[in-house]
Coordinates of N, CA and C in Angstrom, one line a residue:
X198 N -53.8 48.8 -68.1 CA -53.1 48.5 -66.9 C -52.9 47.0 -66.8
X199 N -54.3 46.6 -67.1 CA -53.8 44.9 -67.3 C -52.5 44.5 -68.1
X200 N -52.8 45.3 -69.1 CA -51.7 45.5 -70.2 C -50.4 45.1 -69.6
X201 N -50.0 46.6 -69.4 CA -48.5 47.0 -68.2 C -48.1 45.1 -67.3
X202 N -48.8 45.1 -66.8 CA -48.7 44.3 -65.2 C -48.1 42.9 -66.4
X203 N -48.8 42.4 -67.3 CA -48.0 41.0 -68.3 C -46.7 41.3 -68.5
X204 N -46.2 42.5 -68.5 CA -44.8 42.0 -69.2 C -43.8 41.9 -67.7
X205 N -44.1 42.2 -66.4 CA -43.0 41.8 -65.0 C -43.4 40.6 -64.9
X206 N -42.3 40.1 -65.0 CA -42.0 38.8 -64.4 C -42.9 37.9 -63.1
X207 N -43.3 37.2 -63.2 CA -44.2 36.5 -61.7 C -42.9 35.9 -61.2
X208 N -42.0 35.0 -61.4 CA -41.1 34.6 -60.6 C -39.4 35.0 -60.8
X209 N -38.8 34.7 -59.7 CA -37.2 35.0 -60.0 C -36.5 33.7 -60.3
X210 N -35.6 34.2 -61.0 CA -34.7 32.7 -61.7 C -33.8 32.4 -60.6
X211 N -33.2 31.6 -61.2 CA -32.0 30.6 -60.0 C -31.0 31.8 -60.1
X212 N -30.2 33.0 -60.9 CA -29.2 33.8 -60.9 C -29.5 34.8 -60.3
X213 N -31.0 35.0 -60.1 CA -31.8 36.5 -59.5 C -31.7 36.2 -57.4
X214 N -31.4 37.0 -57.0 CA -31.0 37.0 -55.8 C -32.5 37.5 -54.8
X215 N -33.2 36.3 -54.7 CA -34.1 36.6 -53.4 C -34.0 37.1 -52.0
X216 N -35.3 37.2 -51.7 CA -35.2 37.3 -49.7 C -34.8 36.6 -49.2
X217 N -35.1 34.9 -49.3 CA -34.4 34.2 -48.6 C -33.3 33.8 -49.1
X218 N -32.6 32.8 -48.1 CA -30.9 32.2 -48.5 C -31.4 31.3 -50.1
X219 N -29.8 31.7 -50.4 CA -30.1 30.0 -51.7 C -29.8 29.3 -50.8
X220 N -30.4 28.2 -51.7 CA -29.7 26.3 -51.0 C -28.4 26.3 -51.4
X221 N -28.3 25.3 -50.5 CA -26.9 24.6 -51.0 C -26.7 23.4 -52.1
X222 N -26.0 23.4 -52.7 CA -26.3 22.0 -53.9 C -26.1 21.4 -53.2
X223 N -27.2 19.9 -53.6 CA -27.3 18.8 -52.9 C -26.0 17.8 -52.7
X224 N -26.0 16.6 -51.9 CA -25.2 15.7 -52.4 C -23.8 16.0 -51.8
X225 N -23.2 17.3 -51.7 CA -22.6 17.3 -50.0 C -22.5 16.6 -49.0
X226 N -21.5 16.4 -48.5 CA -21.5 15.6 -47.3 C -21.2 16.7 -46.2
X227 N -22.0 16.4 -45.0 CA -22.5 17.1 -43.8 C -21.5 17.2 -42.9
X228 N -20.4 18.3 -41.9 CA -20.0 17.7 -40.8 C -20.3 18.6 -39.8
X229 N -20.0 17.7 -38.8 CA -20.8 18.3 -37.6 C -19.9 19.3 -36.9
X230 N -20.2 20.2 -35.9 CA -19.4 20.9 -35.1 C -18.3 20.4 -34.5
X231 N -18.7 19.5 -34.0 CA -17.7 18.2 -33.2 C -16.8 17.4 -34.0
X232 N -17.3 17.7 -35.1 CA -16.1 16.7 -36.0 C -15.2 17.5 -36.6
X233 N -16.2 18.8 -37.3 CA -14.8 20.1 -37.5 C -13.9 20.6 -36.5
X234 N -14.3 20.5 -34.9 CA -13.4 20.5 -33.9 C -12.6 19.9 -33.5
X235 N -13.1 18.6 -34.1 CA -12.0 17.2 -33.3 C -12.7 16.9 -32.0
X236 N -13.8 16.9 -31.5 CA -14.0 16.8 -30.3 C -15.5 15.4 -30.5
X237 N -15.7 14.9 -29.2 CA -16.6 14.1 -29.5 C -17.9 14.5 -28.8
X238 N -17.6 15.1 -27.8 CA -19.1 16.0 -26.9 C -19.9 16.7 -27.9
X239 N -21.0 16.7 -28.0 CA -21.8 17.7 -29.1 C -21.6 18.6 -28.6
X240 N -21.0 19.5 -29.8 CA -20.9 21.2 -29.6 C -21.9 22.0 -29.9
X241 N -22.6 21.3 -30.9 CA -24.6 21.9 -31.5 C -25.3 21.7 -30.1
X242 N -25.1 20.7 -29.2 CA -25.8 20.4 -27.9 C -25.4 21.7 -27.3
X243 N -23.8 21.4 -26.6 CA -23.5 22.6 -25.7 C -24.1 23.7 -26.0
X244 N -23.7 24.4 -27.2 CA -24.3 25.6 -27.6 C -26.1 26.0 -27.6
X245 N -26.5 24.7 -27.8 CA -27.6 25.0 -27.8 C -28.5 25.3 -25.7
X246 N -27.5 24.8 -25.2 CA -27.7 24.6 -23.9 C -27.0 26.2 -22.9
X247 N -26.2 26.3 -24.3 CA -25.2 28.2 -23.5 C -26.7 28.8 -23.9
X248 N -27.2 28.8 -24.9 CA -28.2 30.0 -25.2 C -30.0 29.7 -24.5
X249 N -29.3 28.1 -24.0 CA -31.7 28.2 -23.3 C -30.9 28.9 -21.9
X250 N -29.9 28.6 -21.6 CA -29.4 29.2 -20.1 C -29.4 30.7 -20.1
X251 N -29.5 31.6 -21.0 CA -29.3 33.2 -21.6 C -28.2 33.6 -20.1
X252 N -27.3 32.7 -20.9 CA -26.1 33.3 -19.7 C -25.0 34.9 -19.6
X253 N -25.7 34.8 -21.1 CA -24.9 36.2 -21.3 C -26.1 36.8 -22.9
X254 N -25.9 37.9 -23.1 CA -26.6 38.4 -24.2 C -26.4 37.6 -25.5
X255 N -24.9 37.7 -25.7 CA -24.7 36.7 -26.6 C -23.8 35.7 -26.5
X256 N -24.3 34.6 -27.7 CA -22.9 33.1 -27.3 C -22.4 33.1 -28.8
X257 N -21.7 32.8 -28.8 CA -20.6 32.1 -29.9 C -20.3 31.3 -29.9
X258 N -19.8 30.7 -30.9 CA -19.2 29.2 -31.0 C -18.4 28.8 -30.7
X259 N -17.7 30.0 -31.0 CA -16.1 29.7 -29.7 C -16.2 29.1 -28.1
X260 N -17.6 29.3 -28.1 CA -18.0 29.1 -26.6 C -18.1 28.2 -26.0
X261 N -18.9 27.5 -27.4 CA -19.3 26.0 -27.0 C -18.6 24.8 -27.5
X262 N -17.8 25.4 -28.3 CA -16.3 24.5 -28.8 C -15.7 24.4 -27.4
X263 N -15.0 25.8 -26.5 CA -13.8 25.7 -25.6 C -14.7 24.8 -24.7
X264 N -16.4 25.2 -24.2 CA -16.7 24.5 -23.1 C -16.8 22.9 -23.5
X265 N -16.9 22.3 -24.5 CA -16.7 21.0 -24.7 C -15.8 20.2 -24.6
X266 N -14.7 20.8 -25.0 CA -13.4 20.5 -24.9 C -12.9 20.4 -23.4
X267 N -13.2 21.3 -22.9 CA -13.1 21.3 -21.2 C -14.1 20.4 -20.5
X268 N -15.1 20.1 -20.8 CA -15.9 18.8 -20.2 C -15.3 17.9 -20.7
X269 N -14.5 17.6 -22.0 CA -14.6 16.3 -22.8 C -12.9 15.8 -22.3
X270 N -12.3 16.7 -21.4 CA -10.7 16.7 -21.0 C -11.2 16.1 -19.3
X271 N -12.3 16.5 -18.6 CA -12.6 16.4 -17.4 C -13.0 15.1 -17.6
X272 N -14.1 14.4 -18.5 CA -14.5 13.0 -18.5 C -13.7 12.4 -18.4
X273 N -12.6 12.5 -19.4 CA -11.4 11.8 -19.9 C -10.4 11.1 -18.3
X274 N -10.2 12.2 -17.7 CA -9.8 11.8 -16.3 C -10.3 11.5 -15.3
X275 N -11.6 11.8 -15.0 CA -12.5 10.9 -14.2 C -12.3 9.9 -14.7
X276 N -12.4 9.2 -15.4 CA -12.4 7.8 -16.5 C -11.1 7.5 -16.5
X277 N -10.3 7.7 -16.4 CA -8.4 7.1 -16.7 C -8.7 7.0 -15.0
X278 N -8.9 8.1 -14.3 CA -8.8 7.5 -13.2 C -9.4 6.3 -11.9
X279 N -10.5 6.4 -12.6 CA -11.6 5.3 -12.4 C -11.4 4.1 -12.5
X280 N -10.8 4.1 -14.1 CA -10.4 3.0 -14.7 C -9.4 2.2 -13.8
X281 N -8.5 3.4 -13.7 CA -7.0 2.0 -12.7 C -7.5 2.3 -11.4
X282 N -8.7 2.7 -10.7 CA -9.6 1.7 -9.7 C -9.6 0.6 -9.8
X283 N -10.6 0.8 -10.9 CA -11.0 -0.3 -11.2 C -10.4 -2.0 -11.6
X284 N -9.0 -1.1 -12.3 CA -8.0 -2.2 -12.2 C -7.5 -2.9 -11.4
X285 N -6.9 -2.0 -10.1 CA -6.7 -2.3 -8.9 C -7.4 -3.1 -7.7
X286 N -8.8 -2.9 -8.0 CA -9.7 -3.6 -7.1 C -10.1 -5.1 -8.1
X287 N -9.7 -5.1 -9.3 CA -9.9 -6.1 -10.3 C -11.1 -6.6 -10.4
X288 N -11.7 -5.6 -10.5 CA -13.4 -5.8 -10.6 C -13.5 -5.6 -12.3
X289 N -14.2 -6.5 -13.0 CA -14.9 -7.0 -14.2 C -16.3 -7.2 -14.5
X290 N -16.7 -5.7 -14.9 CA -18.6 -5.4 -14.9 C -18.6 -4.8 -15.8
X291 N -19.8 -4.0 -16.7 CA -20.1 -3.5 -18.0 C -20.3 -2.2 -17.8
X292 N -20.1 -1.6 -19.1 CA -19.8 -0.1 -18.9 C -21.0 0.7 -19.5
X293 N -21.5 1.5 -18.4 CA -23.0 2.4 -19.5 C -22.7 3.8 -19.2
X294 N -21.9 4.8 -19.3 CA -21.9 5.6 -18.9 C -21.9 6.6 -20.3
X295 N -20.7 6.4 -20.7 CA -20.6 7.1 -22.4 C -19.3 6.4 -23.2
X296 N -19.3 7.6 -24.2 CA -18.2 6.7 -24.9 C -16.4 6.8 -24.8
X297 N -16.8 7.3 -24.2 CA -15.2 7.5 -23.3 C -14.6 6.7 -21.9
X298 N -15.8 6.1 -21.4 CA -15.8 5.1 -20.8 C -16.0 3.6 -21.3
X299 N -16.0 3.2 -22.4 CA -16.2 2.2 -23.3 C -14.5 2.4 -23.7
X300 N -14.1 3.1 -24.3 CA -12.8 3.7 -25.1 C -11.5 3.2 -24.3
X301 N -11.6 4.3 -23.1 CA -10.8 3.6 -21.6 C -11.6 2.3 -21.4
X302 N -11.9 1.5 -21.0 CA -12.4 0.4 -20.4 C -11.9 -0.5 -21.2
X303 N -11.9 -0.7 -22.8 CA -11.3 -1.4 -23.4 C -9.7 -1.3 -23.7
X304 N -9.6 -0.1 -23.3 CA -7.9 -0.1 -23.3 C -7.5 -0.6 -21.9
X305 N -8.0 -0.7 -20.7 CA -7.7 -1.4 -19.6 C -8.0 -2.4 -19.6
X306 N -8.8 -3.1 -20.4 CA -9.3 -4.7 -20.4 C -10.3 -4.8 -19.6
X307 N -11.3 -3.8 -18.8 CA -12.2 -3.7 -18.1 C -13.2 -3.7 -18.5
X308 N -14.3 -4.3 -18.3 CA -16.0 -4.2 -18.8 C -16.9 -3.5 -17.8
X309 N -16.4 -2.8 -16.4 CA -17.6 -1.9 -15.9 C -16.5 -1.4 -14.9
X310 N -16.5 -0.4 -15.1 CA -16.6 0.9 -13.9 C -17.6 1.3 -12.8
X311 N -17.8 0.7 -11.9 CA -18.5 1.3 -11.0 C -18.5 2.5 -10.5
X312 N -19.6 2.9 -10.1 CA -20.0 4.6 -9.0 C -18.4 4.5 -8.1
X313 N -18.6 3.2 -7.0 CA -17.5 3.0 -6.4 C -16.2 3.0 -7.0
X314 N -15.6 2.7 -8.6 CA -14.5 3.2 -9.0 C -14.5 4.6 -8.9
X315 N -15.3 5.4 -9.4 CA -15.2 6.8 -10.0 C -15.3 7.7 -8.7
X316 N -15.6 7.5 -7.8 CA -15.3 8.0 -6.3 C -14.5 8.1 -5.8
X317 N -13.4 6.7 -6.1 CA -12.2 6.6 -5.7 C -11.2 7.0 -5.9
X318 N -11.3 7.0 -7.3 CA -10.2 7.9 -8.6 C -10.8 9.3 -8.4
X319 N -11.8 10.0 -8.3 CA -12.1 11.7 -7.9 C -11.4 11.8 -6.2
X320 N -12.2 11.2 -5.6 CA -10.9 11.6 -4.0 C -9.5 11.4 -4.0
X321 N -8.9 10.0 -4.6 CA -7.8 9.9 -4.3 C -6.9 11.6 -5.8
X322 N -7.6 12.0 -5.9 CA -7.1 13.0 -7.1 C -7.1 14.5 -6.4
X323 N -6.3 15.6 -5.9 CA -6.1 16.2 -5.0 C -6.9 17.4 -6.2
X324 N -6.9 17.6 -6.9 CA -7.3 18.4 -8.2 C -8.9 18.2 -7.8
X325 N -9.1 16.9 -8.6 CA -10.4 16.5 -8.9 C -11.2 16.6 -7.6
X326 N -10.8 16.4 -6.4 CA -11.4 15.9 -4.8 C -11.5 17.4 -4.9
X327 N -10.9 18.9 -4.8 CA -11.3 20.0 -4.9 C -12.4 20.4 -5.7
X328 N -12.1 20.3 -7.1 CA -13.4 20.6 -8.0 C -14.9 20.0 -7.0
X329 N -15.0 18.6 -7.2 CA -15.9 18.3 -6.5 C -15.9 18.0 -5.2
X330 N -15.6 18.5 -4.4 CA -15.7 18.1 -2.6 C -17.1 19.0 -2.6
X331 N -17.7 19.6 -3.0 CA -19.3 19.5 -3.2 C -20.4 18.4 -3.3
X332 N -20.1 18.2 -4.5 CA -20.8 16.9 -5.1 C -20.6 15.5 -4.1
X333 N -21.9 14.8 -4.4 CA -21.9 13.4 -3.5 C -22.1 12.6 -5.0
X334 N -21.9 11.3 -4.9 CA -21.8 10.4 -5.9 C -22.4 9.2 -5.3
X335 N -23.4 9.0 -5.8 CA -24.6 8.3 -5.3 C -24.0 6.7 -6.0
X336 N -24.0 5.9 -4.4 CA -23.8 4.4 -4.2 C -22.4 4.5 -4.4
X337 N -21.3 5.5 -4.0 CA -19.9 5.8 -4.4 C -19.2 4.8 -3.0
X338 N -19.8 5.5 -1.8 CA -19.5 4.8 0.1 C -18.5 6.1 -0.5
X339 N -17.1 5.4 0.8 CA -16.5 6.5 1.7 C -15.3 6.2 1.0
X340 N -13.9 7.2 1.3 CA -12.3 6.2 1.5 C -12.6 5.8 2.5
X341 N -12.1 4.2 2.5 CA -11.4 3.7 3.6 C -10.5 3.5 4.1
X342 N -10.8 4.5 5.6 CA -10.1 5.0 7.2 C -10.3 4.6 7.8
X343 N -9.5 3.8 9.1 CA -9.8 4.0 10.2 C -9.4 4.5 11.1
X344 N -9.6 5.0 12.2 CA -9.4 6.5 13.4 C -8.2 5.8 14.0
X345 N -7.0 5.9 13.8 CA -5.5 5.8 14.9 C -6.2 5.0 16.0
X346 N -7.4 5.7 16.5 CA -7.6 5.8 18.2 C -8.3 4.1 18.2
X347 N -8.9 3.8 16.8 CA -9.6 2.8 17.1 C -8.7 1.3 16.8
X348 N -7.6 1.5 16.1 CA -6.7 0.6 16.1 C -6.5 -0.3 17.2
X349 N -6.0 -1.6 17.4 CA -5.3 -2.7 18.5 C -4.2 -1.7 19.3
X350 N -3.8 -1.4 19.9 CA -2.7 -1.1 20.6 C -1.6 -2.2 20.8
X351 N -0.8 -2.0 20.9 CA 0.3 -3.2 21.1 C 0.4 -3.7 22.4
X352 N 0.5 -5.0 22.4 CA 0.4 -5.4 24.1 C 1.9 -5.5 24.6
X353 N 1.6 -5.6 25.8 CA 3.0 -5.8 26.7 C 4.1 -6.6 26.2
X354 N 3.7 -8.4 25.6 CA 4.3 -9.2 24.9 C 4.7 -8.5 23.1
X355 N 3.6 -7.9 22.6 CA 4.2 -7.3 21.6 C 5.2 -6.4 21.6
X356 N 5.6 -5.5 22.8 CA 6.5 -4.4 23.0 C 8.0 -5.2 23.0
X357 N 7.8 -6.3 24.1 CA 8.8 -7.2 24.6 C 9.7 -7.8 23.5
X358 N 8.7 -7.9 22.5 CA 9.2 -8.9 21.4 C 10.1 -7.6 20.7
X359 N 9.7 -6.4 20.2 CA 10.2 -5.8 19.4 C 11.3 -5.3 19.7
X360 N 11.4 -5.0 21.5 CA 12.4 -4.5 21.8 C 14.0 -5.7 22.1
X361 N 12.8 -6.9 22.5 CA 14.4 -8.3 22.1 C 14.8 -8.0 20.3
X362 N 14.3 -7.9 19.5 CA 14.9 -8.2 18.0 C 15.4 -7.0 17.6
X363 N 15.7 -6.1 18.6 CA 16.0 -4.6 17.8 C 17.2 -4.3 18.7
X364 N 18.0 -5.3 19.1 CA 18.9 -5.1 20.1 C 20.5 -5.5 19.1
X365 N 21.2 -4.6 18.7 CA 22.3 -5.0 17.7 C 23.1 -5.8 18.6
X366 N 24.0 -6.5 17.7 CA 25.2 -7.6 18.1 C 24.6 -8.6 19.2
X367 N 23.6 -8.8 19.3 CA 23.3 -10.0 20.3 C 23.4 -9.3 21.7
X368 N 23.0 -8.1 21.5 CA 23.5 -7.3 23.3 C 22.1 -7.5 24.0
X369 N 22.0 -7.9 24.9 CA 20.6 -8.0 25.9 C 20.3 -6.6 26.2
X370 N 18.8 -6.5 25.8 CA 18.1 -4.7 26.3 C 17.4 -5.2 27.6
X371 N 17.6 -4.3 28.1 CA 16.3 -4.3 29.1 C 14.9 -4.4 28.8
X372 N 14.2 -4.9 28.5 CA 12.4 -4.5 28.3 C 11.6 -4.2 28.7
X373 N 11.8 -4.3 29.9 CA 10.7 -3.4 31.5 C 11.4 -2.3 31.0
X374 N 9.9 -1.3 31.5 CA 10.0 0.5 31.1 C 10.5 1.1 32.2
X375 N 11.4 2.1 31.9 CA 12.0 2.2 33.0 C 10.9 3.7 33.6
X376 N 10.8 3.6 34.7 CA 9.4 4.4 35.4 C 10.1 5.4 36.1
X377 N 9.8 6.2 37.2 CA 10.4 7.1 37.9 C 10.5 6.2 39.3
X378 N 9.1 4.9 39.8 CA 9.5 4.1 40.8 C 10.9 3.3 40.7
X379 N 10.8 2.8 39.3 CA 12.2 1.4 38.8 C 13.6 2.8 39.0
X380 N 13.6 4.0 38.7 CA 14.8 5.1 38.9 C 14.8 5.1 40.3
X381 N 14.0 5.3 41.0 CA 14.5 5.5 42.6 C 15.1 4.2 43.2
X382 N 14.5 3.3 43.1 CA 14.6 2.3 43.8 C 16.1 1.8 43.2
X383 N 16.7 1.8 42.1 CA 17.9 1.8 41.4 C 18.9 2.8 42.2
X384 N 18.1 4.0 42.3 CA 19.1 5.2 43.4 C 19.8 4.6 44.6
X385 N 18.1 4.5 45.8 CA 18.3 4.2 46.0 C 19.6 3.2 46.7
X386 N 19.4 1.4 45.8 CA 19.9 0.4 45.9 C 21.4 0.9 45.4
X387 N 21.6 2.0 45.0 CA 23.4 2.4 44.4 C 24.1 3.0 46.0
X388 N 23.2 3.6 46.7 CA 23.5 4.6 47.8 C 23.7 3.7 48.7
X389 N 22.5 2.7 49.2 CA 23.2 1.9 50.2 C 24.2 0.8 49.8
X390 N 24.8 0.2 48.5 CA 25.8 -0.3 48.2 C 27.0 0.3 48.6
X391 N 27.0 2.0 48.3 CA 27.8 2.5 48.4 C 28.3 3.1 49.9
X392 N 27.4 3.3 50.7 CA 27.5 3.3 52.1 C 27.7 1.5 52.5
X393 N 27.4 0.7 52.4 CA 28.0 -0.7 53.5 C 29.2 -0.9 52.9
X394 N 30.0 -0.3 51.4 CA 31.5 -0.3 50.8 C 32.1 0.6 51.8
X395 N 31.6 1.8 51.9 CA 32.7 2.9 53.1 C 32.4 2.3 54.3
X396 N 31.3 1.8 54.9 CA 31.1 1.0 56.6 C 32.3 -0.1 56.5
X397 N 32.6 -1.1 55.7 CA 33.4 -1.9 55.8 C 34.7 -1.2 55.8
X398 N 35.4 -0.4 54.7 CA 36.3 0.6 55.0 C 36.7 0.8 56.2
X399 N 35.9 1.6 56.6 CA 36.1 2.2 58.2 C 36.3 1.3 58.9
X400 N 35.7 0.1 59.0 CA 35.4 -1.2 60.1 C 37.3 -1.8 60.1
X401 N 37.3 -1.6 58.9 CA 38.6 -2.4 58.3 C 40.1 -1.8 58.9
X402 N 39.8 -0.2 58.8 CA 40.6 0.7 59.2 C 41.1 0.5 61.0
X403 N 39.8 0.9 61.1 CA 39.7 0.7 62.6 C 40.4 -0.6 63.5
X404 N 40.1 -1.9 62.9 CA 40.8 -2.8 63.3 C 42.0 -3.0 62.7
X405 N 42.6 -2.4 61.8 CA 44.0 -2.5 61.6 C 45.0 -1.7 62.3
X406 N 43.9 -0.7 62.9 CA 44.7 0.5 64.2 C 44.9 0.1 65.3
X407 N 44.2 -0.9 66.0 CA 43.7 -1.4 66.7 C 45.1 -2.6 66.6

């Protein structure tokens, strides 16, 4: 029996196909998910983050490729939009956010994007202000509005002035408002003009009869 058992083999050669995987030959160069995709968001992350979530029985990679791509398209525009905030308010501060904000920021000539840019560029964005009109963005503040009602009102001299320079050919406007008292009293002052015109009439008549 001892016999028998010496002549099988104790190990399998490199051609003999084991339980486990072969290796790969060394010395290969490695690429990542994100780089065979074209994308720069880790897609080994995402995916690893679709399956601790057990959002569905199974994930694929299709999964976490499309959903990378779709966060890595959303950054991109929070960030472009941020950015010409940021340009516009010509604010010049350092950028820690990721690398797509470093990428944009040097293509604007900008070194920091603030909370306050990226607030401004997601509200003023009728798309983006939908997705998140949930979310609050912490040290972002508000747009700034102010209420019609709380505005200066124009004063009497201000009205006066607009209505003299908006009068064509040099024609004189009236600038007092005309009221329902300023209409009667104009009635009025037409009616008894026009009755002491007929009194004289008559007066006139009468003594030429006469």
């Amino acid at each position: 029996m001892i016999t028998a058992l010496g002549h099988f083999p104790t190990h399998t050669t490199a051609g003999m196909s084991g339980r486990g995987k072969a290796r790969k030959p060394a010395g290969g160069k490695k690429h990542t998910k994100s780089a065979r995709a074209g994308l720069v968001m880790p897609v080994g992350r995402v995916h690893r983050y679709l399956k601790l979530g057990r959002y569905a029985r199974r994930t694929s990679t299709a999964a976490s490729v499309y959903l990378s791509a779709v966060i890595e398209y959303l950054v991109a525009e929070v960030n472009e939009l941020s950015g010409n905030a940021a340009k516009a308010n010509k604010r010049l501060v350092r950028v820690a956010l990721s690398l797509f904000i470093i990428l944009i920021s040097s293509f604007f000539k900008i070194k920091t994007i603030t909370p306050r840019h990226i607030m401004l560029g997601v509200r003023n964005d009728a798309e983006l202000n939908e997705l998140l009109k949930n979310v609050h963005i912490s040290h972002g503040g508000v747009l700034p509005c102010i209420h019609p009602s709380l505005l200066k009102r124009k004063s009497y001299s201000d009205s006066l002035m607009a209505t003299s320079h908006s009068g064509a050919g040099g024609a004189v406007i009236n600038p007092l408002p005309v009221t329902n008292a300023t209409a009667a009293s104009s009635a009025s002052a037409r009616v008894l003009t026009s009755a002491s015109t007929a009194a004289g009439t008559a007066s006139s008549g009468i003594a030429s009869s006469s």
